[in-house]
């Protein structure tokens, strides 16, 4: 059985969140369109509820997406910092370094 690393899970979550954001945007737009075309009080109430629900859904998904992107960029920055530390070469050759005690 193959264990999946975090790097393999991130793209799936990213794709899921992008699709969910698009769905939430469509739901929000549908609620706005329905509300602008409704004339009966009951329909107006139902579109207001749908608008509130779609708005909250969009906010939550957007927050999760932003958090995922910031975590992903933080991981990339850490990886680059580690690479820089590993690849940094000493500007002074070891033969030129003096001992402080002498």
Coordinates of N, CA, C and O in Angstrom, one line a residue:
X1 N 0.8 -1.2 0.0 CA 0.0 0.0 0.0 C 0.9 1.2 0.0 O 1.8 1.4 0.8
X2 N 0.6 2.1 -0.9 CA 1.4 3.3 -1.1 C 0.9 4.5 -0.2 O -0.3 4.8 -0.3
X3 N 1.7 5.1 0.6 CA 1.3 6.2 1.4 C 1.5 7.5 0.6 O 2.5 7.6 -0.1
X4 N 0.5 8.4 0.7 CA 0.6 9.6 -0.1 C 1.2 10.7 0.8 O 0.9 10.8 2.0
X5 N 2.1 11.5 0.2 CA 2.7 12.6 0.9 C 1.8 13.8 0.8 O 0.8 13.8 0.0
X6 N 2.1 14.8 1.6 CA 1.4 16.1 1.5 C 1.4 16.7 0.2 O 0.5 17.3 -0.3
X7 N 2.6 16.6 -0.5 CA 2.7 17.2 -1.8 C 1.7 16.6 -2.8 O 1.3 17.3 -3.7
X8 N 1.4 15.3 -2.7 CA 0.5 14.7 -3.6 C -1.0 15.1 -3.2 O -1.8 15.0 -4.1
X9 N -1.3 15.4 -2.0 CA -2.6 15.8 -1.6 C -3.0 17.2 -1.9 O -4.1 17.5 -2.2
X10 N -2.0 18.1 -1.9 CA -2.3 19.5 -2.1 C -3.0 19.8 -3.5 O -3.9 20.5 -3.5
X11 N -2.5 19.3 -4.6 CA -3.1 19.6 -5.9 C -4.6 19.1 -5.9 O -5.4 19.8 -6.4
X12 N -4.9 18.0 -5.3 CA -6.3 17.5 -5.3 C -7.2 18.5 -4.5 O -8.3 18.9 -4.9
X13 N -6.7 19.0 -3.4 CA -7.4 19.9 -2.6 C -7.6 21.3 -3.3 O -8.6 21.9 -3.3
X14 N -6.5 21.7 -4.0 CA -6.5 22.9 -4.7 C -7.6 22.8 -5.9 O -8.4 23.8 -6.0
X15 N -7.6 21.7 -6.6 CA -8.6 21.6 -7.6 C -10.0 21.6 -7.0 O -10.9 22.2 -7.6
X16 N -10.2 20.9 -5.9 CA -11.5 20.8 -5.3 C -12.0 22.2 -4.9 O -13.1 22.6 -5.1
X17 N -11.1 23.0 -4.2 CA -11.4 24.3 -3.8 C -11.7 25.3 -4.9 O -12.6 26.1 -4.9
X18 N -11.0 25.1 -6.0 CA -11.3 26.0 -7.2 C -12.6 25.7 -7.8 O -13.4 26.6 -8.1
X19 N -13.0 24.4 -7.9 CA -14.3 24.0 -8.4 C -15.4 24.5 -7.4 O -16.4 25.0 -7.9
X20 N -15.2 24.4 -6.1 CA -16.1 24.8 -5.2 C -16.3 26.3 -5.2 O -17.5 26.8 -5.1
X21 N -15.2 27.0 -5.4 CA -15.4 28.5 -5.6 C -16.2 28.9 -6.8 O -17.0 29.8 -6.7
X22 N -16.0 28.2 -7.9 CA -16.8 28.5 -9.1 C -18.2 28.1 -8.9 O -19.1 28.9 -9.3
X23 N -18.5 27.0 -8.2 CA -19.9 26.7 -7.9 C -20.5 27.7 -7.0 O -21.7 28.1 -7.2
X24 N -19.8 28.2 -6.0 CA -20.3 29.2 -5.1 C -20.6 30.5 -5.8 O -21.6 31.2 -5.5
X25 N -19.7 30.8 -6.7 CA -19.9 32.1 -7.5 C -21.2 31.9 -8.3 O -22.0 32.9 -8.4
X26 N -21.4 30.8 -8.9 CA -22.6 30.6 -9.7 C -23.9 30.6 -8.9 O -24.9 31.2 -9.3
X27 N -23.8 30.0 -7.7 CA -24.9 30.0 -6.8 C -25.2 31.5 -6.4 O -26.4 31.9 -6.3
X28 N -24.2 32.2 -6.1 CA -24.4 33.6 -5.7 C -25.0 34.4 -6.8 O -25.9 35.2 -6.6
X29 N -24.5 34.2 -8.0 CA -25.1 34.9 -9.2 C -26.5 34.5 -9.5 O -27.4 35.4 -9.8
X30 N -26.8 33.2 -9.3 CA -28.2 32.8 -9.5 C -29.1 33.4 -8.5 O -30.3 33.8 -8.8
X31 N -28.6 33.5 -7.2 CA -29.5 34.1 -6.2 C -29.7 35.6 -6.5 O -30.9 36.1 -6.3
X32 N -28.7 36.3 -6.9 CA -28.9 37.7 -7.3 C -29.9 37.8 -8.5 O -30.8 38.7 -8.5
X33 N -29.7 37.0 -9.5 CA -30.6 37.1 -10.7 C -32.0 36.7 -10.3 O -33.0 37.4 -10.7
X34 N -32.2 35.7 -9.4 CA -33.5 35.4 -9.0 C -34.2 36.5 -8.2 O -35.4 36.8 -8.3
X35 N -33.4 37.1 -7.3 CA -33.9 38.1 -6.5 C -34.3 39.4 -7.3 O -35.4 40.0 -7.0
X36 N -33.6 39.7 -8.3 CA -33.9 40.8 -9.1 C -35.1 40.6 -10.0 O -35.8 41.5 -10.4
X37 N -35.5 39.3 -10.3 CA -36.6 39.0 -11.1 C -37.9 38.6 -10.3 O -38.9 38.3 -10.9
X38 N -37.7 38.4 -9.0 CA -38.9 37.9 -8.2 C -39.8 39.1 -7.8 O -39.4 40.2 -7.6
X39 N -41.1 38.7 -7.8 CA -42.1 39.8 -7.5 C -43.0 39.3 -6.3 O -43.5 40.2 -5.6
X40 N -43.1 38.0 -6.0 CA -43.9 37.6 -4.9 C -43.1 37.6 -3.6 O -41.9 37.3 -3.6
X41 N -43.7 38.0 -2.5 CA -42.9 38.1 -1.2 C -42.3 36.8 -0.8 O -41.2 36.9 -0.3
X42 N -42.9 35.7 -1.0 CA -42.3 34.4 -0.6 C -41.1 34.1 -1.4 O -40.1 33.6 -0.9
X43 N -41.2 34.4 -2.7 CA -40.0 34.2 -3.6 C -38.9 35.1 -3.2 O -37.7 34.7 -3.2
X44 N -39.2 36.3 -2.9 CA -38.2 37.3 -2.5 C -37.5 36.8 -1.2 O -36.2 36.8 -1.1
X45 N -38.3 36.3 -0.2 CA -37.7 35.8 1.0 C -36.8 34.6 0.7 O -35.7 34.5 1.2
X46 N -37.2 33.7 -0.2 CA -36.4 32.5 -0.5 C -35.1 32.9 -1.2 O -34.1 32.3 -0.9
X47 N -35.2 33.9 -2.1 CA -33.9 34.3 -2.7 C -33.0 35.0 -1.8 O -31.8 34.9 -1.9
X48 N -33.5 35.7 -0.8 CA -32.7 36.4 0.2 C -32.0 35.3 1.0 O -30.8 35.4 1.3
X49 N -32.7 34.3 1.4 CA -32.1 33.2 2.1 C -31.0 32.5 1.3 O -29.9 32.2 1.8
X50 N -31.3 32.3 0.0 CA -30.3 31.6 -0.9 C -29.1 32.5 -1.1 O -28.0 32.0 -1.1
X51 N -29.3 33.8 -1.1 CA -28.2 34.8 -1.3 C -27.3 34.8 -0.1 O -26.1 34.8 -0.2
X52 N -27.9 34.8 1.1 CA -27.1 34.7 2.3 C -26.3 33.4 2.4 O -25.2 33.4 2.8
X53 N -27.0 32.3 2.1 CA -26.3 31.0 2.2 C -25.1 30.9 1.2 O -24.0 30.5 1.5
X54 N -25.4 31.4 -0.1 CA -24.3 31.4 -1.1 C -23.2 32.3 -0.7 O -22.0 32.0 -0.9
X55 N -23.5 33.4 -0.1 CA -22.5 34.4 0.3 C -21.6 33.8 1.4 O -20.4 33.9 1.3
X56 N -22.2 33.1 2.4 CA -21.4 32.5 3.5 C -20.6 31.3 2.9 O -19.4 31.2 3.3
X57 N -21.2 30.6 2.0 CA -20.4 29.5 1.4 C -19.2 30.0 0.7 O -18.1 29.5 0.8
X58 N -19.4 31.0 -0.1 CA -18.3 31.6 -0.9 C -17.2 32.1 0.1 O -16.0 31.9 -0.2
X59 N -17.6 32.8 1.1 CA -16.6 33.3 2.1 C -15.8 32.2 2.7 O -14.5 32.3 2.8
X60 N -16.4 31.1 3.1 CA -15.7 30.0 3.8 C -14.7 29.4 2.8 O -13.6 29.1 3.1
X61 N -15.2 29.1 1.6 CA -14.4 28.4 0.6 C -13.2 29.3 0.2 O -12.1 28.9 0.1
X62 N -13.4 30.6 0.0 CA -12.4 31.6 -0.3 C -11.3 31.6 0.8 O -10.1 31.7 0.6
X63 N -11.8 31.7 2.1 CA -10.9 31.7 3.2 C -10.0 30.4 3.2 O -8.8 30.5 3.4
X64 N -10.6 29.2 3.0 CA -9.8 28.0 2.9 C -8.8 28.0 1.8 O -7.7 27.6 1.9
X65 N -9.2 28.5 0.6 CA -8.4 28.6 -0.5 C -7.2 29.5 -0.3 O -6.0 29.2 -0.5
X66 N -7.4 30.7 0.3 CA -6.4 31.6 0.6 C -5.4 31.0 1.6 O -4.2 31.2 1.5
X67 N -5.9 30.3 2.6 CA -5.1 29.7 3.7 C -4.2 28.6 3.0 O -3.0 28.5 3.3
X68 N -4.8 27.8 2.1 CA -4.0 26.8 1.4 C -2.9 27.4 0.6 O -1.8 26.9 0.6
X69 N -3.2 28.5 -0.1 CA -2.2 29.1 -1.0 C -1.1 29.7 -0.1 O 0.1 29.6 -0.5
X70 N -1.4 30.3 1.0 CA -0.4 30.9 1.9 C 0.5 29.8 2.5 O 1.7 30.0 2.6
X71 N -0.1 28.7 2.9 CA 0.7 27.6 3.4 C 1.6 27.0 2.3 O 2.8 26.7 2.6
X72 N 1.1 26.9 1.1 CA 1.9 26.4 0.0 C 3.1 27.4 -0.3 O 4.2 26.9 -0.5
X73 N 2.8 28.7 -0.2 CA 3.9 29.6 -0.5 C 4.9 29.6 0.7 O 6.1 29.8 0.4
X74 N 4.4 29.4 1.9 CA 5.3 29.3 3.0 C 6.2 28.1 2.9 O 7.4 28.2 3.2
X75 N 5.7 27.0 2.5 CA 6.5 25.8 2.3 C 7.5 26.0 1.2 O 8.7 25.6 1.3
X76 N 7.1 26.7 0.1 CA 8.1 27.0 -1.0 C 9.2 27.9 -0.5 O 10.3 27.7 -0.9
X77 N 8.8 28.9 0.3 CA 9.9 29.8 0.9 C 10.8 29.1 1.8 O 12.0 29.3 1.7
X78 N 10.3 28.2 2.6 CA 11.2 27.4 3.5 C 12.1 26.5 2.7 O 13.3 26.4 3.0
X79 N 11.6 25.9 1.6 CA 12.4 25.0 0.8 C 13.5 25.8 0.1 O 14.6 25.4 0.0
X80 N 13.1 27.0 -0.4 CA 14.2 27.8 -1.0 C 15.2 28.3 0.0 O 16.4 28.4 -0.3
X81 N 14.8 28.6 1.2 CA 15.8 29.0 2.2 C 16.7 27.9 2.5 O 17.9 28.1 2.7
X82 N 16.2 26.7 2.6 CA 17.1 25.5 2.9 C 18.0 25.3 1.8 O 19.2 25.1 2.0
X83 N 17.5 25.4 0.5 CA 18.4 25.3 -0.6 C 19.5 26.4 -0.6 O 20.7 26.1 -0.9
X84 N 19.1 27.6 -0.3 CA 20.1 28.7 -0.2 C 21.2 28.4 0.9 O 22.4 28.7 0.7
X85 N 20.8 27.9 2.0 CA 21.7 27.6 3.1 C 22.7 26.5 2.6 O 23.9 26.5 2.9
X86 N 22.1 25.5 2.0 CA 23.0 24.4 1.5 C 23.9 24.8 0.4 O 25.1 24.4 0.4
X87 N 23.4 25.7 -0.5 CA 24.3 26.1 -1.6 C 25.2 27.3 -1.4 O 26.0 27.6 -2.2
X88 N 25.1 27.9 -0.2 CA 25.9 29.0 0.1 C 27.4 28.6 0.3 O 27.6 27.6 1.0
X89 N 28.3 29.3 -0.4 CA 29.7 28.9 -0.3 C 30.4 30.0 0.5 O 30.0 31.2 0.4
X90 N 31.3 29.6 1.3 CA 32.0 30.5 2.2 C 32.8 31.4 1.3 O 33.6 31.0 0.5
X91 N 32.7 32.8 1.5 CA 33.5 33.7 0.6 C 35.0 33.7 1.0 O 35.8 34.1 0.2
X92 N 35.3 33.2 2.2 CA 36.7 33.2 2.6 C 37.2 31.7 2.6 O 36.5 30.9 3.1
X93 N 38.3 31.5 2.0 CA 38.8 30.2 1.9 C 39.2 29.7 3.3 O 39.6 30.5 4.1
X94 N 39.1 28.4 3.6 CA 39.4 27.9 4.9 C 40.8 28.2 5.4 O 41.1 28.4 6.6
X95 N 41.8 28.3 4.5 CA 43.1 28.6 4.9 C 43.3 30.0 5.4 O 44.3 30.3 6.1
X96 N 42.4 31.0 5.0 CA 42.5 32.3 5.4 C 41.9 32.7 6.7 O 42.0 33.8 7.3
X97 N 41.1 31.8 7.3 CA 40.4 32.0 8.5 C 41.3 31.9 9.7 O 42.1 31.0 9.8
X98 N 41.4 33.0 10.5 CA 42.3 33.0 11.6 C 41.6 32.5 12.9 O 40.4 32.6 13.1
X99 N 42.4 31.9 13.7 CA 41.9 31.5 15.0 C 41.8 32.7 15.9 O 42.8 33.4 16.0
X100 N 40.8 32.9 16.6 CA 40.6 34.1 17.5 C 41.6 34.1 18.7 O 41.9 35.1 19.3
X101 N 42.0 32.9 19.1 CA 42.8 32.8 20.2 C 44.3 33.1 20.0 O 45.1 33.3 20.9
X102 N 44.7 33.2 18.7 CA 46.1 33.5 18.4 C 46.3 35.0 18.2 O 45.6 35.8 18.0

